[in-house]
C-alpha cells in the first residue's frame, strides 16, 4: 500500500504542478463574467456597428468608383486647361519681369539726351570757332588801327 500512496501523491503533485485546466477554466469564467456582465455587451455593440459601417462601405465604394470613372475624363480635361493657363500666366510674368518698360524708356531717354548733347557740343564748337574767327578779325583791325595811329594817318574820334 505504500506504493499506492506514493503513486497517489505523485499523481496529486503532477496534477497541481502540470495540469493547468482548473486555473485556466477559472480565468476563462472570470473573463466571460467581466466581458459580458460588467461591460454590458459594449464590445459586441461596437463590433456590430463596425460591421454595419463595413457593409455600407461595401455599397458606397462601387458607387464612388463608378462616379469617379464617369467624371475622370472631364476632371482631367479641366486640369489640362488649368495647367496650360497657369503656364501662360507664368510665361507672361517672365516676359514682364525681363522686359522692364521703365528701364527701356530710361534707355531711350538717355539715347535722346546723348544725341541732344552731341548736337549741342557740335553747335557750341561751331560758335566757338566763329567767335575765334571774329576775335581774330577784331584783333587784326585793332592792330591795323594802332599802326595807322602810330603813323598818324587816322585820328581817333
C-alpha atoms as a printed R data frame, in Angstrom:
    type eleno elety resid chain resno       x       y       z
1   ATOM     1    CA   UNK     A     1   0.000   0.000   0.000
2   ATOM     2    CA   UNK     A     2   2.851   2.224   0.370
3   ATOM     3    CA   UNK     A     3   3.373   2.158  -3.366
4   ATOM     4    CA   UNK     A     4  -0.211   3.115  -3.926
5   ATOM     5    CA   UNK     A     5   0.173   6.087  -1.574
6   ATOM     6    CA   UNK     A     6   3.303   7.183  -3.392
7   ATOM     7    CA   UNK     A     7   1.588   6.933  -6.783
8   ATOM     8    CA   UNK     A     8  -1.414   8.807  -5.428
9   ATOM     9    CA   UNK     A     9   0.832  11.568  -4.016
10  ATOM    10    CA   UNK     A    10   2.820  11.779  -7.276
11  ATOM    11    CA   UNK     A    11  -0.477  11.993  -9.173
12  ATOM    12    CA   UNK     A    12  -1.651  14.865  -6.971
13  ATOM    13    CA   UNK     A    13   1.686  16.658  -7.282
14  ATOM    14    CA   UNK     A    14   1.581  16.123 -11.042
15  ATOM    15    CA   UNK     A    15  -1.992  17.453 -11.183
16  ATOM    16    CA   UNK     A    16  -1.093  20.506  -9.112
17  ATOM    17    CA   UNK     A    17   2.124  21.337 -10.967
18  ATOM    18    CA   UNK     A    18   1.406  20.411 -14.567
19  ATOM    19    CA   UNK     A    19  -2.378  20.318 -15.008
20  ATOM    20    CA   UNK     A    20  -3.487  23.918 -15.548
21  ATOM    21    CA   UNK     A    21  -7.052  23.172 -16.595
22  ATOM    22    CA   UNK     A    22  -8.682  24.284 -13.345
23  ATOM    23    CA   UNK     A    23  -6.735  27.557 -13.304
24  ATOM    24    CA   UNK     A    24  -7.419  28.253 -16.988
25  ATOM    25    CA   UNK     A    25 -11.117  27.425 -16.587
26  ATOM    26    CA   UNK     A    26 -11.299  29.842 -13.646
27  ATOM    27    CA   UNK     A    27  -9.632  32.620 -15.704
28  ATOM    28    CA   UNK     A    28 -11.990  31.973 -18.607
29  ATOM    29    CA   UNK     A    29 -15.052  32.203 -16.334
30  ATOM    30    CA   UNK     A    30 -13.700  35.431 -14.831
31  ATOM    31    CA   UNK     A    31 -13.053  36.886 -18.323
32  ATOM    32    CA   UNK     A    32 -16.530  35.946 -19.567
33  ATOM    33    CA   UNK     A    33 -18.093  37.450 -16.458
34  ATOM    34    CA   UNK     A    34 -16.057  40.660 -16.952
35  ATOM    35    CA   UNK     A    35 -16.743  40.823 -20.683
36  ATOM    36    CA   UNK     A    36 -20.451  40.086 -20.618
37  ATOM    37    CA   UNK     A    37 -21.570  41.266 -17.219
38  ATOM    38    CA   UNK     A    38 -19.745  44.436 -16.343
39  ATOM    39    CA   UNK     A    39 -19.344  45.919 -19.814
40  ATOM    40    CA   UNK     A    40 -22.983  45.355 -20.776
41  ATOM    41    CA   UNK     A    41 -22.119  43.951 -24.195
42  ATOM    42    CA   UNK     A    42 -20.493  47.232 -25.319
43  ATOM    43    CA   UNK     A    43 -17.838  45.462 -27.329
44  ATOM    44    CA   UNK     A    44 -20.472  43.382 -29.107
45  ATOM    45    CA   UNK     A    45 -22.426  46.547 -29.981
46  ATOM    46    CA   UNK     A    46 -19.265  48.221 -31.232
47  ATOM    47    CA   UNK     A    47 -18.413  45.216 -33.368
48  ATOM    48    CA   UNK     A    48 -21.942  45.243 -34.837
49  ATOM    49    CA   UNK     A    49 -21.584  48.976 -35.555
50  ATOM    50    CA   UNK     A    50 -18.259  48.394 -37.301
51  ATOM    51    CA   UNK     A    51 -19.814  45.560 -39.306
52  ATOM    52    CA   UNK     A    52 -22.683  47.844 -40.393
53  ATOM    53    CA   UNK     A    53 -20.234  50.536 -41.455
54  ATOM    54    CA   UNK     A    54 -18.198  47.983 -43.384
55  ATOM    55    CA   UNK     A    55 -21.323  46.767 -45.186
56  ATOM    56    CA   UNK     A    56 -22.306  50.354 -46.041
57  ATOM    57    CA   UNK     A    57 -18.811  50.958 -47.379
58  ATOM    58    CA   UNK     A    58 -19.200  47.822 -49.471
59  ATOM    59    CA   UNK     A    59 -22.136  49.513 -51.218
60  ATOM    60    CA   UNK     A    60 -20.696  53.028 -51.259
61  ATOM    61    CA   UNK     A    61 -17.258  52.230 -52.688
62  ATOM    62    CA   UNK     A    62 -18.522  50.763 -56.002
63  ATOM    63    CA   UNK     A    63 -20.869  53.758 -56.458
64  ATOM    64    CA   UNK     A    64 -17.985  56.153 -55.815
65  ATOM    65    CA   UNK     A    65 -15.782  54.208 -58.209
66  ATOM    66    CA   UNK     A    66 -18.418  54.470 -60.964
67  ATOM    67    CA   UNK     A    67 -18.826  58.220 -60.385
68  ATOM    68    CA   UNK     A    68 -15.073  58.675 -60.451
69  ATOM    69    CA   UNK     A    69 -14.737  56.735 -63.709
70  ATOM    70    CA   UNK     A    70 -17.596  58.726 -65.253
71  ATOM    71    CA   UNK     A    71 -16.147  62.127 -64.295
72  ATOM    72    CA   UNK     A    72 -12.435  61.386 -64.511
73  ATOM    73    CA   UNK     A    73 -12.173  62.399 -68.189
74  ATOM    74    CA   UNK     A    74 -13.833  65.748 -67.512
75  ATOM    75    CA   UNK     A    75 -11.658  66.407 -64.468
76  ATOM    76    CA   UNK     A    76  -8.549  65.506 -66.474
77  ATOM    77    CA   UNK     A    77  -9.556  67.882 -69.288
78  ATOM    78    CA   UNK     A    78 -10.231  70.687 -66.792
79  ATOM    79    CA   UNK     A    79  -6.893  70.025 -65.157
80  ATOM    80    CA   UNK     A    80  -5.080  70.248 -68.508
81  ATOM    81    CA   UNK     A    81  -6.813  73.544 -69.298
82  ATOM    82    CA   UNK     A    82  -5.919  74.922 -65.868
83  ATOM    83    CA   UNK     A    83  -2.324  73.786 -66.310
84  ATOM    84    CA   UNK     A    84  -1.998  75.465 -69.703
85  ATOM    85    CA   UNK     A    85  -3.493  78.683 -68.309
86  ATOM    86    CA   UNK     A    86  -1.014  78.616 -65.435
87  ATOM    87    CA   UNK     A    87   1.853  78.117 -67.888
88  ATOM    88    CA   UNK     A    88   0.674  81.072 -69.999
89  ATOM    89    CA   UNK     A    89   0.419  83.258 -66.913
90  ATOM    90    CA   UNK     A    90   3.886  82.174 -65.856
91  ATOM    91    CA   UNK     A    91   5.321  82.964 -69.309
92  ATOM    92    CA   UNK     A    92   3.661  86.389 -69.281
93  ATOM    93    CA   UNK     A    93   5.079  87.095 -65.836
94  ATOM    94    CA   UNK     A    94   8.556  86.081 -67.006
95  ATOM    95    CA   UNK     A    95   8.302  88.326 -70.078
96  ATOM    96    CA   UNK     A    96   7.152  91.235 -67.943
97  ATOM    97    CA   UNK     A    97   9.956  90.619 -65.472
98  ATOM    98    CA   UNK     A    98  12.542  90.520 -68.258
99  ATOM    99    CA   UNK     A    99  11.145  93.440 -70.241
100 ATOM   100    CA   UNK     A   100  11.184  96.276 -67.735
101 ATOM   101    CA   UNK     A   101   9.264  99.065 -69.509
102 ATOM   102    CA   UNK     A   102  10.714 101.755 -67.267
103 ATOM   103    CA   UNK     A   103  14.235 100.582 -67.998
104 ATOM   104    CA   UNK     A   104  13.572 100.658 -71.749
105 ATOM   105    CA   UNK     A   105  12.119 104.163 -71.509
106 ATOM   106    CA   UNK     A   106  15.112 105.325 -69.473
107 ATOM   107    CA   UNK     A   107  17.469 103.923 -72.099
108 ATOM   108    CA   UNK     A   108  15.503 105.664 -74.875
109 ATOM   109    CA   UNK     A   109  15.572 108.962 -72.970
110 ATOM   110    CA   UNK     A   110  19.306 108.544 -72.325
111 ATOM   111    CA   UNK     A   111  19.936 107.934 -76.040
112 ATOM   112    CA   UNK     A   112  17.866 111.011 -76.897
113 ATOM   113    CA   UNK     A   113  19.739 113.037 -74.288
114 ATOM   114    CA   UNK     A   114  23.100 111.815 -75.587
115 ATOM   115    CA   UNK     A   115  22.116 112.781 -79.148
116 ATOM   116    CA   UNK     A   116  20.905 116.197 -77.939
117 ATOM   117    CA   UNK     A   117  24.130 116.815 -76.012
118 ATOM   118    CA   UNK     A   118  26.198 115.728 -79.012
119 ATOM   119    CA   UNK     A   119  24.338 118.248 -81.174
120 ATOM   120    CA   UNK     A   120  24.843 120.918 -78.523
121 ATOM   121    CA   UNK     A   121  28.577 120.187 -78.334
122 ATOM   122    CA   UNK     A   122  28.752 120.467 -82.102
123 ATOM   123    CA   UNK     A   123  26.864 123.773 -82.075
124 ATOM   124    CA   UNK     A   124  28.994 125.014 -79.198
125 ATOM   125    CA   UNK     A   125  32.172 124.128 -81.072
126 ATOM   126    CA   UNK     A   126  30.857 125.943 -84.164
127 ATOM   127    CA   UNK     A   127  30.010 129.026 -82.095
128 ATOM   128    CA   UNK     A   128  33.469 128.864 -80.502
129 ATOM   129    CA   UNK     A   129  35.094 128.717 -83.972
130 ATOM   130    CA   UNK     A   130  33.036 131.683 -85.203
131 ATOM   131    CA   UNK     A   131  33.874 133.558 -82.038
132 ATOM   132    CA   UNK     A   132  37.575 132.809 -82.507
133 ATOM   133    CA   UNK     A   133  37.422 133.977 -86.144
134 ATOM   134    CA   UNK     A   134  35.618 137.185 -85.194
135 ATOM   135    CA   UNK     A   135  38.013 137.764 -82.298
136 ATOM   136    CA   UNK     A   136  40.935 137.345 -84.689
137 ATOM   137    CA   UNK     A   137  39.358 139.830 -87.110
138 ATOM   138    CA   UNK     A   138  38.800 142.366 -84.341
139 ATOM   139    CA   UNK     A   139  42.375 141.951 -83.110
140 ATOM   140    CA   UNK     A   140  43.626 142.394 -86.639
141 ATOM   141    CA   UNK     A   141  41.526 145.567 -87.021
142 ATOM   142    CA   UNK     A   142  42.842 146.922 -83.707
143 ATOM   143    CA   UNK     A   143  46.364 146.131 -84.703
144 ATOM   144    CA   UNK     A   144  45.908 147.894 -88.061
145 ATOM   145    CA   UNK     A   145  44.275 150.830 -86.360
146 ATOM   146    CA   UNK     A   146  47.131 151.134 -83.917
147 ATOM   147    CA   UNK     A   147  49.637 151.006 -86.746
148 ATOM   148    CA   UNK     A   148  47.792 153.745 -88.553
149 ATOM   149    CA   UNK     A   149  47.620 155.777 -85.378
150 ATOM   150    CA   UNK     A   150  51.329 155.432 -84.934
151 ATOM   151    CA   UNK     A   151  51.887 156.643 -88.441
152 ATOM   152    CA   UNK     A   152  49.476 159.487 -87.862
153 ATOM   153    CA   UNK     A   153  47.217 158.733 -90.686
154 ATOM   154    CA   UNK     A   154  43.984 158.186 -88.744
155 ATOM   155    CA   UNK     A   155  42.628 160.299 -85.980
156 ATOM   156    CA   UNK     A   156  40.660 158.985 -83.057
157 ATOM   157    CA   UNK     A   157  37.126 160.280 -82.741
